[in-house]
Amino acid sequence: MLIVLGIAEALTIHSSRLVLGLTTAGFFLVYGAALVLVAVRGLWRARRWSRGPTVFTQLIQLLVAYSVWNGGAPAIAVVLAVLAVVVLVCLFQKASFEALIGGSSNDHPVL
């Protein structure tokens, strides 16, 4: 989702806010790519280090959803919040929790 947001930001850059647009688009693209790396290299392989960035990102997404709700786009806010809660619930399920903290089932992918 962040990569899509970065591309959308890059497509709407105006000359009056060139630096802000470029840095914002770059941030979203780099952060989105880092999250893809966390998902592919960390969560898929059930690595312990991947849980922290994933939880942190979902908590930020909940704050963004709250901000979007106050900004007048409740439908988008609900989608963002529901997705964040679903990911958090999946991360804290017993099987995922055991795999990510080094439990007995750490030899197979969780997702």
PDB file of C-alpha atoms in Angstrom:
ATOM      1  CA  MET A   1       0.000   0.000   0.000  1.00  0.00           C
ATOM      2  CA  LEU A   2       2.862   2.382   0.761  1.00  0.00           C
ATOM      3  CA  ILE A   3       4.429   1.734  -2.626  1.00  0.00           C
ATOM      4  CA  VAL A   4       1.136   2.649  -4.314  1.00  0.00           C
ATOM      5  CA  LEU A   5       0.948   5.783  -2.167  1.00  0.00           C
ATOM      6  CA  GLY A   6       4.530   6.670  -3.149  1.00  0.00           C
ATOM      7  CA  ILE A   7       3.725   6.261  -6.836  1.00  0.00           C
ATOM      8  CA  ALA A   8       0.556   8.336  -6.450  1.00  0.00           C
ATOM      9  CA  GLU A   9       2.542  11.050  -4.683  1.00  0.00           C
ATOM     10  CA  ALA A  10       5.184  11.003  -7.418  1.00  0.00           C
ATOM     11  CA  LEU A  11       2.527  11.411 -10.096  1.00  0.00           C
ATOM     12  CA  THR A  12       1.033  14.476  -8.400  1.00  0.00           C
ATOM     13  CA  ILE A  13       4.215  16.464  -7.782  1.00  0.00           C
ATOM     14  CA  HIS A  14       3.871  20.133  -8.691  1.00  0.00           C
ATOM     15  CA  SER A  15       6.710  22.546  -9.266  1.00  0.00           C
ATOM     16  CA  SER A  16       5.557  24.679  -6.333  1.00  0.00           C
ATOM     17  CA  ARG A  17       6.270  21.815  -3.922  1.00  0.00           C
ATOM     18  CA  LEU A  18       8.919  19.858  -5.761  1.00  0.00           C
ATOM     19  CA  VAL A  19      11.217  19.062  -2.827  1.00  0.00           C
ATOM     20  CA  LEU A  20       8.358  18.079  -0.507  1.00  0.00           C
ATOM     21  CA  GLY A  21       6.786  15.905  -3.199  1.00  0.00           C
ATOM     22  CA  LEU A  22      10.044  14.139  -4.042  1.00  0.00           C
ATOM     23  CA  THR A  23      10.989  13.454  -0.433  1.00  0.00           C
ATOM     24  CA  THR A  24       7.500  12.250   0.444  1.00  0.00           C
ATOM     25  CA  ALA A  25       7.320   9.967  -2.588  1.00  0.00           C
ATOM     26  CA  GLY A  26      10.826   8.679  -1.890  1.00  0.00           C
ATOM     27  CA  PHE A  27      10.000   7.996   1.764  1.00  0.00           C
ATOM     28  CA  PHE A  28       6.865   6.027   0.913  1.00  0.00           C
ATOM     29  CA  LEU A  29       8.649   4.034  -1.791  1.00  0.00           C
ATOM     30  CA  VAL A  30      11.614   3.153   0.445  1.00  0.00           C
ATOM     31  CA  TYR A  31       9.406   2.346   3.448  1.00  0.00           C
ATOM     32  CA  GLY A  32       7.106   0.224   1.279  1.00  0.00           C
ATOM     33  CA  ALA A  33      10.075  -1.666  -0.176  1.00  0.00           C
ATOM     34  CA  ALA A  34      11.424  -2.239   3.339  1.00  0.00           C
ATOM     35  CA  LEU A  35       8.071  -3.685   4.399  1.00  0.00           C
ATOM     36  CA  VAL A  36       8.099  -6.010   1.400  1.00  0.00           C
ATOM     37  CA  LEU A  37      11.550  -7.130   2.531  1.00  0.00           C
ATOM     38  CA  VAL A  38      10.246  -7.709   6.070  1.00  0.00           C
ATOM     39  CA  ALA A  39       7.365  -9.760   4.694  1.00  0.00           C
ATOM     40  CA  VAL A  40       9.420 -11.829   2.266  1.00  0.00           C
ATOM     41  CA  ARG A  41      12.580 -12.375   4.287  1.00  0.00           C
ATOM     42  CA  GLY A  42      11.165 -12.164   7.787  1.00  0.00           C
ATOM     43  CA  LEU A  43       7.556 -13.218   8.124  1.00  0.00           C
ATOM     44  CA  TRP A  44       7.579 -15.819   5.365  1.00  0.00           C
ATOM     45  CA  ARG A  45      10.631 -17.466   6.935  1.00  0.00           C
ATOM     46  CA  ALA A  46       9.246 -16.968  10.455  1.00  0.00           C
ATOM     47  CA  ARG A  47      12.157 -14.844  11.641  1.00  0.00           C
ATOM     48  CA  ARG A  48      11.858 -13.315  15.097  1.00  0.00           C
ATOM     49  CA  TRP A  49      13.115  -9.865  14.019  1.00  0.00           C
ATOM     50  CA  SER A  50      10.237  -9.400  11.557  1.00  0.00           C
ATOM     51  CA  ARG A  51       7.526  -9.114  14.204  1.00  0.00           C
ATOM     52  CA  GLY A  52       8.674  -5.751  15.582  1.00  0.00           C
ATOM     53  CA  PRO A  53       8.615  -3.780  12.312  1.00  0.00           C
ATOM     54  CA  THR A  54       5.309  -5.370  11.354  1.00  0.00           C
ATOM     55  CA  VAL A  55       3.592  -4.491  14.646  1.00  0.00           C
ATOM     56  CA  PHE A  56       5.075  -0.979  14.561  1.00  0.00           C
ATOM     57  CA  THR A  57       3.795  -0.411  11.031  1.00  0.00           C
ATOM     58  CA  GLN A  58       0.296  -1.605  11.891  1.00  0.00           C
ATOM     59  CA  LEU A  59       0.135   0.693  14.908  1.00  0.00           C
ATOM     60  CA  ILE A  60       1.171   3.597  12.684  1.00  0.00           C
ATOM     61  CA  GLN A  61      -1.518   2.535  10.212  1.00  0.00           C
ATOM     62  CA  LEU A  62      -4.122   2.708  12.993  1.00  0.00           C
ATOM     63  CA  LEU A  63      -3.010   6.274  13.740  1.00  0.00           C
ATOM     64  CA  VAL A  64      -3.199   7.123  10.037  1.00  0.00           C
ATOM     65  CA  ALA A  65      -6.713   5.664   9.933  1.00  0.00           C
ATOM     66  CA  TYR A  66      -7.704   7.886  12.842  1.00  0.00           C
ATOM     67  CA  SER A  67      -6.253  10.899  11.063  1.00  0.00           C
ATOM     68  CA  VAL A  68      -8.045  10.018   7.830  1.00  0.00           C
ATOM     69  CA  TRP A  69     -11.297   9.580   9.782  1.00  0.00           C
ATOM     70  CA  ASN A  70     -10.925  13.103  11.171  1.00  0.00           C
ATOM     71  CA  GLY A  71     -10.001  14.328   7.704  1.00  0.00           C
ATOM     72  CA  GLY A  72     -13.407  13.422   6.338  1.00  0.00           C
ATOM     73  CA  ALA A  73     -12.825  10.098   4.595  1.00  0.00           C
ATOM     74  CA  PRO A  74     -14.413   7.516   6.878  1.00  0.00           C
ATOM     75  CA  ALA A  75     -14.584   4.736   4.272  1.00  0.00           C
ATOM     76  CA  ILE A  76     -10.821   4.827   3.710  1.00  0.00           C
ATOM     77  CA  ALA A  77     -10.226   5.068   7.447  1.00  0.00           C
ATOM     78  CA  VAL A  78     -12.305   1.955   8.095  1.00  0.00           C
ATOM     79  CA  VAL A  79     -10.419  -0.021   5.436  1.00  0.00           C
ATOM     80  CA  LEU A  80      -7.056   1.037   6.875  1.00  0.00           C
ATOM     81  CA  ALA A  81      -8.103   0.216  10.431  1.00  0.00           C
ATOM     82  CA  VAL A  82      -9.617  -3.159   9.548  1.00  0.00           C
ATOM     83  CA  LEU A  83      -6.503  -4.191   7.606  1.00  0.00           C
ATOM     84  CA  ALA A  84      -4.237  -3.168  10.483  1.00  0.00           C
ATOM     85  CA  VAL A  85      -6.324  -5.066  13.038  1.00  0.00           C
ATOM     86  CA  VAL A  86      -6.430  -8.179  10.839  1.00  0.00           C
ATOM     87  CA  VAL A  87      -2.641  -8.183  10.497  1.00  0.00           C
ATOM     88  CA  LEU A  88      -2.185  -7.652  14.239  1.00  0.00           C
ATOM     89  CA  VAL A  89      -4.602 -10.479  15.071  1.00  0.00           C
ATOM     90  CA  CYS A  90      -2.774 -12.785  12.659  1.00  0.00           C
ATOM     91  CA  LEU A  91       0.584 -11.873  14.184  1.00  0.00           C
ATOM     92  CA  PHE A  92      -0.568 -12.606  17.711  1.00  0.00           C
ATOM     93  CA  GLN A  93      -2.291 -15.918  17.009  1.00  0.00           C
ATOM     94  CA  LYS A  94      -0.743 -18.798  18.899  1.00  0.00           C
ATOM     95  CA  ALA A  95       0.836 -20.495  15.859  1.00  0.00           C
ATOM     96  CA  SER A  96       2.319 -17.261  14.546  1.00  0.00           C
ATOM     97  CA  PHE A  97       3.481 -16.192  17.980  1.00  0.00           C
ATOM     98  CA  GLU A  98       5.233 -19.514  18.616  1.00  0.00           C
ATOM     99  CA  ALA A  99       6.884 -19.519  15.199  1.00  0.00           C
ATOM    100  CA  LEU A 100       8.107 -15.949  15.522  1.00  0.00           C
ATOM    101  CA  ILE A 101       9.479 -16.317  19.052  1.00  0.00           C
ATOM    102  CA  GLY A 102      11.278 -19.564  18.335  1.00  0.00           C
ATOM    103  CA  GLY A 103       8.712 -22.092  19.482  1.00  0.00           C
ATOM    104  CA  SER A 104       8.565 -25.724  18.501  1.00  0.00           C
ATOM    105  CA  SER A 105       7.106 -25.046  15.045  1.00  0.00           C
ATOM    106  CA  ASN A 106       9.865 -22.716  13.805  1.00  0.00           C
ATOM    107  CA  ASP A 107      10.889 -24.911  10.863  1.00  0.00           C
ATOM    108  CA  HIS A 108       8.089 -24.000   8.456  1.00  0.00           C
ATOM    109  CA  PRO A 109       6.666 -20.762   6.998  1.00  0.00           C
ATOM    110  CA  VAL A 110       3.764 -19.229   8.873  1.00  0.00           C
ATOM    111  CA  LEU A 111       2.106 -17.468   5.963  1.00  0.00           C
TER     112      LEU A 111
END
